[in-house]
mmCIF file of C-alpha atoms in Angstrom:
data_model
loop_
_atom_site.group_PDB
_atom_site.id
_atom_site.type_symbol
_atom_site.label_atom_id
_atom_site.label_comp_id
_atom_site.label_asym_id
_atom_site.label_seq_id
_atom_site.Cartn_x
_atom_site.Cartn_y
_atom_site.Cartn_z
ATOM 1 C CA MET A 1 94.956 84.992 96.288
ATOM 2 C CA GLY A 2 97.079 83.202 93.739
ATOM 3 C CA ASP A 3 97.509 80.013 95.784
ATOM 4 C CA SER A 4 93.881 79.596 96.788
ATOM 5 C CA ALA A 5 91.321 77.429 95.017
ATOM 6 C CA PRO A 6 88.616 78.987 92.817
ATOM 7 C CA ASP A 7 85.533 79.956 94.774
ATOM 8 C CA LEU A 8 87.341 79.104 98.008
ATOM 9 C CA TRP A 9 84.826 81.080 100.042
ATOM 10 C CA SER A 10 81.930 78.910 98.908
ATOM 11 C CA HIS A 11 83.343 76.023 100.985
ATOM 12 C CA PRO A 12 80.743 75.105 103.656
ATOM 13 C CA GLN A 13 83.243 74.729 106.513
ATOM 14 C CA LEU A 14 84.779 78.141 105.825
ATOM 15 C CA ILE A 15 81.408 79.839 105.509
ATOM 16 C CA ALA A 16 80.113 78.221 108.697
ATOM 17 C CA ALA A 17 83.280 79.217 110.579
ATOM 18 C CA VAL A 18 83.182 82.842 109.411
ATOM 19 C CA THR A 19 79.462 83.086 110.182
ATOM 20 C CA ALA A 20 80.158 81.843 113.724
ATOM 21 C CA GLU A 21 83.292 84.039 113.950
ATOM 22 C CA ASP A 22 85.251 80.918 114.861
ATOM 23 C CA TRP A 23 88.566 82.367 113.719
ATOM 24 C CA GLY A 24 90.602 79.366 114.800
ATOM 25 C CA THR A 25 88.617 77.128 112.477
ATOM 26 C CA VAL A 26 88.795 79.773 109.743
ATOM 27 C CA LEU A 27 92.605 79.833 109.863
ATOM 28 C CA ARG A 28 92.949 76.067 110.201
ATOM 29 C CA THR A 29 90.531 75.298 107.338
ATOM 30 C CA TYR A 30 91.993 78.013 105.122
ATOM 31 C CA ARG A 31 95.463 76.523 105.535
ATOM 32 C CA ARG A 32 94.214 73.015 104.809
ATOM 33 C CA LEU A 33 92.527 74.146 101.591
ATOM 34 C CA THR A 34 95.416 76.304 100.347
ATOM 35 C CA GLY A 35 98.442 74.408 101.666
ATOM 36 C CA LEU A 36 99.872 77.494 103.411
ATOM 37 C CA SER A 37 102.098 77.110 106.475
ATOM 38 C CA GLN A 38 101.300 78.958 109.692
ATOM 39 C CA THR A 39 104.238 81.275 108.978
ATOM 40 C CA LYS A 40 103.030 82.146 105.472
ATOM 41 C CA LEU A 41 99.485 82.610 106.685
ATOM 42 C CA GLY A 42 100.750 84.873 109.462
ATOM 43 C CA GLU A 43 102.560 87.037 106.918
ATOM 44 C CA ARG A 44 99.309 87.411 105.046
ATOM 45 C CA ILE A 45 97.292 88.565 108.071
ATOM 46 C CA GLY A 46 100.021 90.411 109.993
ATOM 47 C CA LEU A 47 100.535 87.927 112.850
ATOM 48 C CA VAL A 48 103.582 85.928 113.894
ATOM 49 C CA GLN A 49 103.502 82.118 113.693
ATOM 50 C CA PRO A 50 103.031 81.505 117.453
ATOM 51 C CA ASP A 51 99.946 83.755 117.437
ATOM 52 C CA VAL A 52 98.487 81.900 114.460
ATOM 53 C CA SER A 53 99.097 78.603 116.261
ATOM 54 C CA ALA A 54 97.484 79.895 119.459
ATOM 55 C CA ILE A 55 94.363 81.061 117.607
ATOM 56 C CA GLU A 56 94.047 77.774 115.715
ATOM 57 C CA ARG A 57 94.376 75.719 118.932
ATOM 58 C CA GLY A 58 91.851 77.875 120.781
ATOM 59 C CA HIS A 59 94.437 79.189 123.241
ATOM 60 C CA ARG A 60 93.882 82.756 122.057
ATOM 61 C CA ARG A 61 90.578 84.347 121.201
ATOM 62 C CA VAL A 62 90.231 87.062 118.565
ATOM 63 C CA THR A 63 88.534 89.890 120.453
ATOM 64 C CA SER A 64 90.308 92.868 118.887
ATOM 65 C CA VAL A 65 88.482 94.592 116.048
ATOM 66 C CA GLU A 66 91.870 95.342 114.518
ATOM 67 C CA VAL A 67 92.992 91.692 114.473
ATOM 68 C CA ARG A 68 89.614 90.583 113.155
ATOM 69 C CA GLN A 69 89.915 93.102 110.321
ATOM 70 C CA ARG A 70 93.463 91.942 109.553
ATOM 71 C CA ILE A 71 92.156 88.384 109.105
ATOM 72 C CA VAL A 72 89.220 89.518 106.965
ATOM 73 C CA THR A 73 91.440 91.698 104.752
ATOM 74 C CA GLY A 74 94.417 89.347 104.578
ATOM 75 C CA LEU A 75 92.320 86.325 103.603
ATOM 76 C CA ASP A 76 90.127 88.384 101.263
ATOM 77 C CA ILE A 77 86.941 87.156 102.973
ATOM 78 C CA PRO A 78 83.915 88.351 100.960
ATOM 79 C CA ALA A 79 82.052 91.224 102.586
ATOM 80 C CA ASP A 80 78.714 89.445 102.430
ATOM 81 C CA LEU A 81 80.090 86.720 104.717
ATOM 82 C CA VAL A 82 81.402 88.953 107.494
ATOM 83 C CA ARG A 83 78.578 91.417 107.783
ATOM 84 C CA VAL A 84 75.467 90.591 109.812
ATOM 85 C CA ARG A 85 72.820 89.192 107.526
ATOM 86 C CA ALA A 86 69.165 89.273 108.554
ATOM 87 C CA GLU A 87 67.549 88.437 105.285
ATOM 88 C CA ALA A 88 65.714 85.226 104.476
ATOM 89 C CA PRO A 89 66.712 83.197 101.401
ATOM 90 C CA ALA A 90 66.130 84.995 98.143
ATOM 91 C CA ALA A 91 62.694 84.716 96.639
ATOM 92 C CA PRO A 92 62.240 83.549 93.053
ATOM 93 C CA VAL A 93 62.891 86.063 90.311
ATOM 94 C CA ALA A 94 60.145 88.614 89.759
ATOM 95 C CA GLY A 95 57.129 87.307 87.938
ATOM 96 C CA LEU A 96 57.535 83.673 88.930
ATOM 97 C CA VAL A 97 54.992 81.925 91.091
ATOM 98 C CA LEU A 98 55.967 78.839 93.029
ATOM 99 C CA PRO A 99 53.642 75.864 92.746
ATOM 100 C CA GLY A 100 51.345 75.529 95.713
ATOM 101 C CA PRO A 101 51.297 77.822 98.750
ATOM 102 C CA GLY A 102 54.295 80.005 99.545
ATOM 103 C CA PRO A 103 56.160 79.945 102.866
ATOM 104 C CA ASP A 104 54.244 81.176 105.836
ATOM 105 C CA ASP A 105 55.684 83.819 108.172
ATOM 106 C CA ASP A 106 56.738 81.150 110.656
ATOM 107 C CA LEU A 107 58.811 79.344 108.053
ATOM 108 C CA LEU A 108 60.531 82.521 106.909
ATOM 109 C CA THR A 109 61.329 83.348 110.520
ATOM 110 C CA ARG A 110 62.825 79.900 111.061
ATOM 111 C CA VAL A 111 64.968 80.154 107.924
ATOM 112 C CA THR A 112 66.354 83.499 109.046
ATOM 113 C CA SER A 113 66.944 82.438 112.638
ATOM 114 C CA VAL A 114 68.698 79.232 111.590
ATOM 115 C CA VAL A 115 71.184 81.201 109.492
ATOM 116 C CA GLU A 116 71.810 83.740 112.241
ATOM 117 C CA SER A 117 72.042 81.475 115.259
ATOM 118 C CA GLU A 118 72.726 78.013 116.600
ATOM 119 C CA HIS A 119 69.133 76.865 116.048
ATOM 120 C CA ARG A 120 68.942 73.606 114.180
ATOM 121 C CA VAL A 121 67.701 73.498 110.633
ATOM 122 C CA ASP A 122 64.437 71.626 110.028
ATOM 123 C CA ALA A 123 62.854 69.715 107.154
ATOM 124 C CA PRO A 124 60.356 72.455 106.103
ATOM 125 C CA THR A 125 63.258 74.881 105.640
ATOM 126 C CA LEU A 126 65.038 72.448 103.309
ATOM 127 C CA ASP A 127 61.790 71.633 101.486
ATOM 128 C CA TRP A 128 61.371 75.330 100.711
ATOM 129 C CA LEU A 129 64.948 75.649 99.455
ATOM 130 C CA ASP A 130 64.363 72.599 97.247
ATOM 131 C CA ARG A 131 61.354 74.333 95.718
ATOM 132 C CA LEU A 132 63.267 77.561 95.174
ATOM 133 C CA LEU A 133 66.002 75.741 93.282
ATOM 134 C CA ALA A 134 63.519 73.863 91.114
ATOM 135 C CA GLU A 135 61.753 77.093 90.218
ATOM 136 C CA HIS A 136 64.976 78.873 89.360
ATOM 137 C CA ARG A 137 65.999 76.005 87.070
ATOM 138 C CA ARG A 138 62.759 76.453 85.153
ATOM 139 C CA ALA A 139 63.270 80.221 85.059
ATOM 140 C CA GLU A 140 66.705 79.795 83.512
ATOM 141 C CA ASP A 141 65.172 77.883 80.611
ATOM 142 C CA GLU A 142 63.164 80.977 79.734
ATOM 143 C CA ILE A 143 65.301 83.975 80.694
ATOM 144 C CA GLY A 144 68.810 82.573 80.432
ATOM 145 C CA SER A 145 71.532 82.426 83.044
ATOM 146 C CA ARG A 146 72.755 86.002 83.345
ATOM 147 C CA PRO A 147 69.899 87.378 85.511
ATOM 148 C CA LEU A 148 70.143 84.440 87.915
ATOM 149 C CA VAL A 149 73.837 84.042 88.734
ATOM 150 C CA ASP A 150 74.070 86.487 91.656
ATOM 151 C CA LEU A 151 70.754 85.265 93.034
ATOM 152 C CA MET A 152 71.908 81.640 92.977
ATOM 153 C CA ARG A 153 75.225 82.468 94.613
ATOM 154 C CA GLN A 154 73.287 84.114 97.446
ATOM 155 C CA GLN A 155 71.001 81.121 97.701
ATOM 156 C CA LEU A 156 73.971 78.737 97.854
ATOM 157 C CA ARG A 157 75.442 80.782 100.699
ATOM 158 C CA THR A 158 72.153 80.381 102.563
ATOM 159 C CA VAL A 159 72.338 76.611 102.075
ATOM 160 C CA VAL A 160 75.928 76.237 103.251
ATOM 161 C CA ASN A 161 75.260 78.512 106.230
ATOM 162 C CA LEU A 162 72.810 75.844 107.389
ATOM 163 C CA TYR A 163 75.537 73.199 107.451
ATOM 164 C CA ALA A 164 76.818 74.106 110.926
ATOM 165 C CA SER A 165 73.396 73.671 112.528
ATOM 166 C CA ALA A 166 72.218 70.539 110.676
ATOM 167 C CA ARG A 167 72.380 67.118 112.298
ATOM 168 C CA GLY A 168 71.942 63.535 111.113
ATOM 169 C CA PRO A 169 69.875 63.018 107.939
ATOM 170 C CA LEU A 170 69.246 66.765 107.698
ATOM 171 C CA ALA A 171 73.000 67.348 107.388
ATOM 172 C CA ASP A 172 73.049 64.937 104.426
ATOM 173 C CA ARG A 173 70.198 66.887 102.860
ATOM 174 C CA VAL A 174 72.087 70.170 103.262
ATOM 175 C CA VAL A 175 75.151 68.718 101.517
ATOM 176 C CA ARG A 176 72.949 67.305 98.745
ATOM 177 C CA LEU A 177 71.280 70.700 98.313
ATOM 178 C CA ALA A 178 74.692 72.375 98.167
ATOM 179 C CA ALA A 179 75.759 69.905 95.451
ATOM 180 C CA GLU A 180 72.656 70.702 93.402
ATOM 181 C CA HIS A 181 73.198 74.451 93.732
ATOM 182 C CA ALA A 182 76.855 74.108 92.738
ATOM 183 C CA GLN A 183 75.894 72.043 89.673
ATOM 184 C CA PHE A 184 73.396 74.708 88.626
ATOM 185 C CA LEU A 185 76.001 77.459 89.072
ATOM 186 C CA ALA A 186 78.430 75.374 86.994
ATOM 187 C CA TRP A 187 75.864 75.041 84.238
ATOM 188 C CA MET A 188 75.238 78.790 84.214
ATOM 189 C CA ALA A 189 78.973 79.535 84.099
ATOM 190 C CA GLN A 190 79.291 77.082 81.216
ATOM 191 C CA ASP A 191 76.363 78.733 79.458
ATOM 192 C CA GLN A 192 78.222 82.045 79.634
ATOM 193 C CA GLY A 193 81.484 80.594 78.339
ATOM 194 C CA GLN A 194 83.255 80.809 81.724
ATOM 195 C CA THR A 195 85.043 77.477 81.424
ATOM 196 C CA ALA A 196 87.368 77.688 84.445
ATOM 197 C CA ALA A 197 84.566 78.730 86.798
ATOM 198 C CA ALA A 198 82.286 76.019 85.417
ATOM 199 C CA LEU A 199 84.910 73.312 85.962
ATOM 200 C CA ALA A 200 85.541 74.528 89.513
ATOM 201 C CA TRP A 201 81.825 74.438 90.340
ATOM 202 C CA TYR A 202 81.379 70.988 88.740
ATOM 203 C CA ASP A 203 84.288 69.664 90.812
ATOM 204 C CA ARG A 204 82.788 71.148 93.981
ATOM 205 C CA SER A 205 79.366 69.700 93.126
ATOM 206 C CA HIS A 206 80.874 66.270 92.476
ATOM 207 C CA GLU A 207 82.726 66.347 95.809
ATOM 208 C CA TRP A 208 79.587 67.287 97.723
ATOM 209 C CA ALA A 209 77.507 64.701 95.839
ATOM 210 C CA LEU A 210 79.947 61.966 96.861
ATOM 211 C CA GLU A 211 79.852 63.214 100.460
ATOM 212 C CA ALA A 212 76.041 63.079 100.432
ATOM 213 C CA GLY A 213 75.973 59.655 98.745
ATOM 214 C CA ASP A 214 74.041 61.096 95.782
ATOM 215 C CA ALA A 215 74.900 58.843 92.818
ATOM 216 C CA ASN A 216 72.613 60.753 90.456
ATOM 217 C CA MET A 217 74.297 64.098 91.030
ATOM 218 C CA ALA A 218 77.783 62.554 90.998
ATOM 219 C CA ALA A 219 77.073 61.032 87.576
ATOM 220 C CA THR A 220 75.362 64.177 86.309
ATOM 221 C CA THR A 221 78.368 66.373 87.064
ATOM 222 C CA LEU A 222 80.604 64.060 85.021
ATOM 223 C CA SER A 223 78.110 64.041 82.153
ATOM 224 C CA MET A 224 78.009 67.828 82.190
ATOM 225 C CA LYS A 225 81.812 67.963 82.115
ATOM 226 C CA ALA A 226 81.537 65.681 79.073
ATOM 227 C CA HIS A 227 79.166 68.243 77.599
ATOM 228 C CA MET A 228 81.785 70.935 78.198
ATOM 229 C CA ALA A 229 84.418 68.827 76.441
ATOM 230 C CA TRP A 230 82.053 68.348 73.513
ATOM 231 C CA SER A 231 81.406 72.106 73.400
ATOM 232 C CA GLY A 232 85.158 72.652 73.147
ATOM 233 C CA GLY A 233 85.514 70.206 70.260
ATOM 234 C CA ARG A 234 87.205 67.503 72.366
ATOM 235 C CA GLY A 235 85.433 64.329 71.348
ATOM 236 C CA ASP A 236 87.751 61.821 73.057
ATOM 237 C CA ARG A 237 87.501 63.612 76.403
ATOM 238 C CA ALA A 238 83.721 63.836 76.073
ATOM 239 C CA VAL A 239 83.553 60.062 75.582
ATOM 240 C CA ARG A 240 85.840 59.304 78.532
ATOM 241 C CA LEU A 241 83.968 61.561 80.934
ATOM 242 C CA ALA A 242 80.582 60.249 79.824
ATOM 243 C CA GLU A 243 81.744 56.666 80.299
ATOM 244 C CA ALA A 244 83.101 57.585 83.730
ATOM 245 C CA ALA A 245 79.657 58.944 84.618
ATOM 246 C CA ARG A 246 78.292 55.446 84.055
ATOM 247 C CA TRP A 247 80.857 53.180 85.699
ATOM 248 C CA SER A 248 81.616 55.457 88.663
ATOM 249 C CA ALA A 249 77.976 55.767 89.780
ATOM 250 C CA PRO A 250 76.304 52.379 89.231
ATOM 251 C CA GLY A 251 73.358 53.376 91.425
ATOM 252 C CA ALA A 252 72.334 56.225 89.117
ATOM 253 C CA SER A 253 68.800 56.289 87.713
ATOM 254 C CA LEU A 254 67.969 55.045 84.231
ATOM 255 C CA GLY A 255 67.493 58.589 82.992
ATOM 256 C CA VAL A 256 70.875 59.715 84.336
ATOM 257 C CA GLN A 257 72.486 56.656 82.745
ATOM 258 C CA GLY A 258 70.728 57.501 79.482
ATOM 259 C CA MET A 259 72.063 61.039 79.563
ATOM 260 C CA ALA A 260 75.601 59.697 80.007
ATOM 261 C CA ALA A 261 75.160 57.289 77.075
ATOM 262 C CA GLN A 262 73.878 60.139 74.929
ATOM 263 C CA MET A 263 76.848 62.315 75.906
ATOM 264 C CA ALA A 264 79.231 59.530 74.882
ATOM 265 C CA ALA A 265 77.363 59.218 71.563
ATOM 266 C CA ARG A 266 77.783 62.944 71.015
ATOM 267 C CA GLY A 267 81.553 62.617 71.554
ATOM 268 C CA HIS A 268 81.758 59.783 69.036
ATOM 269 C CA ALA A 269 79.743 61.829 66.547
ATOM 270 C CA LEU A 270 82.161 64.727 66.999
ATOM 271 C CA ASN A 271 84.949 62.288 66.107
ATOM 272 C CA ARG A 272 82.943 61.228 63.013
ATOM 273 C CA ASP A 273 82.548 57.728 64.422
ATOM 274 C CA GLY A 274 79.053 57.040 63.154
ATOM 275 C CA ASP A 275 78.780 53.398 64.219
ATOM 276 C CA ASP A 276 79.544 53.996 67.908
ATOM 277 C CA ALA A 277 77.438 57.153 67.898
ATOM 278 C CA THR A 278 74.429 55.281 66.528
ATOM 279 C CA ARG A 279 74.909 52.345 68.907
ATOM 280 C CA LEU A 280 75.028 54.585 71.963
ATOM 281 C CA LEU A 281 72.124 56.720 70.803
ATOM 282 C CA ASP A 282 70.019 53.579 70.456
ATOM 283 C CA GLU A 283 71.092 52.479 73.945
ATOM 284 C CA ALA A 284 70.281 55.912 75.369
ATOM 285 C CA GLN A 285 66.857 55.871 73.746
ATOM 286 C CA SER A 286 66.125 52.492 75.311
ATOM 287 C CA LEU A 287 67.127 53.836 78.721
ATOM 288 C CA ILE A 288 64.970 56.900 78.222
ATOM 289 C CA GLY A 289 61.940 54.766 77.392
ATOM 290 C CA ARG A 290 62.400 52.658 80.520
ATOM 291 C CA ALA A 291 62.937 55.769 82.650
ATOM 292 C CA ALA A 292 59.680 57.246 81.356
ATOM 293 C CA GLU A 293 57.799 54.289 82.848
ATOM 294 C CA HIS A 294 58.887 55.337 86.359
ATOM 295 C CA PRO A 295 59.405 59.122 86.377
ATOM 296 C CA GLU A 296 59.231 59.139 90.164
ATOM 297 C CA ASP A 297 62.664 57.436 90.218
ATOM 298 C CA GLU A 298 64.344 60.305 88.359
ATOM 299 C CA PRO A 299 66.007 63.284 90.100
ATOM 300 C CA VAL A 300 64.197 66.605 89.797
ATOM 301 C CA TRP A 301 66.834 68.205 87.557
ATOM 302 C CA MET A 302 66.092 65.627 84.830
ATOM 303 C CA TYR A 303 62.711 67.254 84.099
ATOM 304 C CA PHE A 304 63.848 68.191 80.565
ATOM 305 C CA TYR A 305 64.969 64.693 79.584
ATOM 306 C CA GLY A 306 62.401 63.053 77.338
ATOM 307 C CA GLU A 307 61.641 62.085 73.744
ATOM 308 C CA THR A 308 61.622 65.678 72.477
ATOM 309 C CA TRP A 309 65.025 66.425 73.955
ATOM 310 C CA PHE A 310 66.351 63.117 72.646
ATOM 311 C CA THR A 311 65.120 63.857 69.121
ATOM 312 C CA LEU A 312 67.105 67.087 69.266
ATOM 313 C CA GLN A 313 70.191 65.166 70.387
ATOM 314 C CA ARG A 314 69.886 62.853 67.390
ATOM 315 C CA GLY A 315 69.814 65.998 65.282
ATOM 316 C CA MET A 316 73.004 67.237 66.938
ATOM 317 C CA ALA A 317 74.764 63.922 66.297
ATOM 318 C CA ALA A 318 73.680 64.000 62.638
ATOM 319 C CA LEU A 319 75.015 67.557 62.399
ATOM 320 C CA HIS A 320 78.463 66.403 63.544
ATOM 321 C CA LEU A 321 78.360 63.449 61.173
ATOM 322 C CA ARG A 322 77.432 65.863 58.358
ATOM 323 C CA ASP A 323 74.277 63.954 57.605
ATOM 324 C CA TRP A 324 72.617 67.271 56.842
ATOM 325 C CA ARG A 325 69.200 65.996 55.831
ATOM 326 C CA ALA A 326 68.851 63.823 58.955
ATOM 327 C CA ALA A 327 69.972 66.777 61.069
ATOM 328 C CA VAL A 328 67.355 69.040 59.485
ATOM 329 C CA ASP A 329 64.611 66.462 59.974
ATOM 330 C CA HIS A 330 65.390 65.689 63.643
ATOM 331 C CA LEU A 331 65.943 69.306 64.636
ATOM 332 C CA THR A 332 62.763 70.443 62.887
ATOM 333 C CA VAL A 333 60.653 67.802 64.639
ATOM 334 C CA GLY A 334 62.268 68.473 68.012
ATOM 335 C CA LEU A 335 61.884 72.247 67.776
ATOM 336 C CA ALA A 336 58.215 71.939 66.863
ATOM 337 C CA ALA A 337 57.591 69.928 70.045
ATOM 338 C CA LEU A 338 59.746 72.046 72.370
ATOM 339 C CA PRO A 339 57.571 74.283 74.608
ATOM 340 C CA ASP A 340 57.895 78.038 74.161
ATOM 341 C CA ASP A 341 59.075 78.505 77.755
ATOM 342 C CA TYR A 342 62.323 76.726 76.802
ATOM 343 C CA ARG A 343 63.416 79.964 75.174
ATOM 344 C CA ARG A 344 67.162 79.448 75.603
ATOM 345 C CA ASP A 345 67.085 75.904 74.210
ATOM 346 C CA LYS A 346 64.822 76.911 71.341
ATOM 347 C CA THR A 347 67.343 79.573 70.405
ATOM 348 C CA TRP A 348 70.262 77.145 70.499
ATOM 349 C CA TYR A 349 68.608 74.394 68.466
ATOM 350 C CA ARG A 350 67.264 76.933 65.990
ATOM 351 C CA THR A 351 70.821 78.110 65.294
ATOM 352 C CA CYS A 352 71.852 74.467 64.850
ATOM 353 C CA LEU A 353 69.000 73.995 62.375
ATOM 354 C CA ALA A 354 70.249 77.014 60.426
ATOM 355 C CA HIS A 355 73.696 75.386 60.327
ATOM 356 C CA ALA A 356 72.176 72.128 59.071
ATOM 357 C CA TYR A 357 70.302 73.930 56.290
ATOM 358 C CA ALA A 358 73.502 75.725 55.300
ATOM 359 C CA GLY A 359 75.386 72.426 55.221
ATOM 360 C CA ALA A 360 72.665 70.919 53.051
ATOM 361 C CA GLY A 361 73.072 73.778 50.570
ATOM 362 C CA GLU A 362 69.642 75.245 51.325
ATOM 363 C CA ALA A 363 70.813 78.841 51.776
ATOM 364 C CA PRO A 364 67.437 80.666 51.806
ATOM 365 C CA GLN A 365 66.080 78.360 54.527
ATOM 366 C CA ALA A 366 69.320 78.692 56.497
ATOM 367 C CA LEU A 367 69.107 82.485 56.408
ATOM 368 C CA ALA A 368 65.419 82.563 57.366
ATOM 369 C CA VAL A 369 65.949 80.314 60.405
ATOM 370 C CA ALA A 370 69.110 82.161 61.439
ATOM 371 C CA LEU A 371 67.496 85.597 61.253
ATOM 372 C CA GLU A 372 64.616 84.347 63.392
ATOM 373 C CA ALA A 373 67.155 83.286 66.049
ATOM 374 C CA VAL A 374 69.314 86.433 66.020
ATOM 375 C CA PRO A 375 67.393 88.540 68.611
ATOM 376 C CA ASP A 376 67.201 85.788 71.227
ATOM 377 C CA ALA A 377 70.759 84.640 70.492
ATOM 378 C CA SER A 378 71.918 88.155 71.303
ATOM 379 C CA ALA A 379 69.700 88.504 74.390
ATOM 380 C CA ILE A 380 70.086 85.138 76.134
ATOM 381 C CA GLY A 381 72.046 82.766 73.902
ATOM 382 C CA ARG A 382 75.578 84.158 73.956
ATOM 383 C CA PRO A 383 78.185 82.834 73.462
ATOM 384 C CA HIS A 384 77.087 79.423 72.147
ATOM 385 C CA SER A 385 74.110 80.353 69.961
ATOM 386 C CA TRP A 386 75.910 83.465 68.750
ATOM 387 C CA ASN A 387 78.951 81.409 67.741
ATOM 388 C CA GLU A 388 76.732 78.906 65.933
ATOM 389 C CA LEU A 389 75.227 81.723 63.871
ATOM 390 C CA HIS A 390 78.723 82.832 62.864
ATOM 391 C CA THR A 391 79.497 79.216 61.913
ATOM 392 C CA THR A 392 76.368 79.166 59.753
ATOM 393 C CA ALA A 393 77.453 82.388 58.051
ATOM 394 C CA ALA A 394 80.901 80.893 57.396
ATOM 395 C CA VAL A 395 79.376 77.772 55.802
ATOM 396 C CA LEU A 396 77.196 79.950 53.562
ATOM 397 C CA LEU A 397 80.162 82.100 52.548
ATOM 398 C CA ARG A 398 82.266 79.038 51.694
ATOM 399 C CA ARG A 399 79.470 77.886 49.415
ATOM 400 C CA GLY A 400 79.389 81.288 47.733
ATOM 401 C CA ALA A 401 75.832 81.997 48.925
ATOM 402 C CA PRO A 402 74.991 85.719 49.214
ATOM 403 C CA GLU A 403 72.883 84.843 52.275
ATOM 404 C CA GLY A 404 76.163 84.550 54.193
ATOM 405 C CA GLN A 405 76.842 88.280 53.836
ATOM 406 C CA GLN A 406 73.242 89.071 54.804
ATOM 407 C CA LEU A 407 73.597 87.054 57.988
ATOM 408 C CA ILE A 408 76.942 88.685 58.825
ATOM 409 C CA ALA A 409 75.340 92.122 58.421
ATOM 410 C CA ALA A 410 72.498 91.164 60.802
ATOM 411 C CA LEU A 411 74.966 89.905 63.404
ATOM 412 C CA ARG A 412 77.118 93.027 63.187
ATOM 413 C CA GLU A 413 74.126 95.205 64.036
ATOM 414 C CA LEU A 414 73.954 93.567 67.468
ATOM 415 C CA ASP A 415 77.679 92.873 68.093
#
């Protein structure tokens, strides 16, 4: 569907309409999101314009299996939306145990019945989905994003299916939950180098966050887009997006504001603007300290944001500024304090430490750290950690260090 938006079928109104087999709303919403006329839409599904109009206005019901199938095929509606689904929301990945007691049979029954019928969603259902998302975020730190993507897409569909039956404050909670799921999917797409998908999910998350009045998530999505710009070597864009995260969401928590300041500092460092980078890092550290005094005010997805993480960010800024010794010192201290269950992050910062050693001319140390990171970089750290190892090898080769060829050989074994 060349004229449709990315991930069109994750839109809550479309999903709710398909689930209810409200074909008039499906056609009307689809046209609004894609800009198609009734005539063009009719060509796509094999109906003339007056029939499309009649279905949209509720003057004609879709009772024919053939017409229903034409709509499903013509609009490329995903199969998992149109088939009858009786399953409850996905459980955490194998081996994980949720904190506290799991859902009782009554709760699981309610979750399933809410998705399948007109029953209204309740607070315990949303509490359970909150816990699932939190647990999957922690799992991703350890096992990486690839095993979780399909699971999280399914979980998001469960959340948006609840939208049609939620009322009042519960409806706001459903939209907020959808925004959090979309942000997590964006992060995982970004982690796998899928830039277009990541941007589409961040935009969707930002839209839902604004709808739910969630300043923290609205600011976070802009900060994460700044992170994407930084990853692509676009320092000016990283700064602009990080600054937008601050002024566009003045009600954001201190920690979320600190993350935005740190992202702006990272953009300045990429541009080799040491003064602004240092100023903003100092400001971010002050915000972090104040946030630590009231952790209850921070959103749940900021669990990683603390002194250890910030030390690693100072190391990253020093790396961009080519202050190799400072980069080595900060990254070494941060890695030593980072828990082992942050396997993906440990891999990434270890590859950055190897780069810093190479830049400092300490080839043996660079090779030792890089080789230690190679297995995990191959298993869970691609493409970012893998690319950083190639950068380290290139720095070593430019310096004429034989360790560069040794690292290249190790990488080729797993390429």
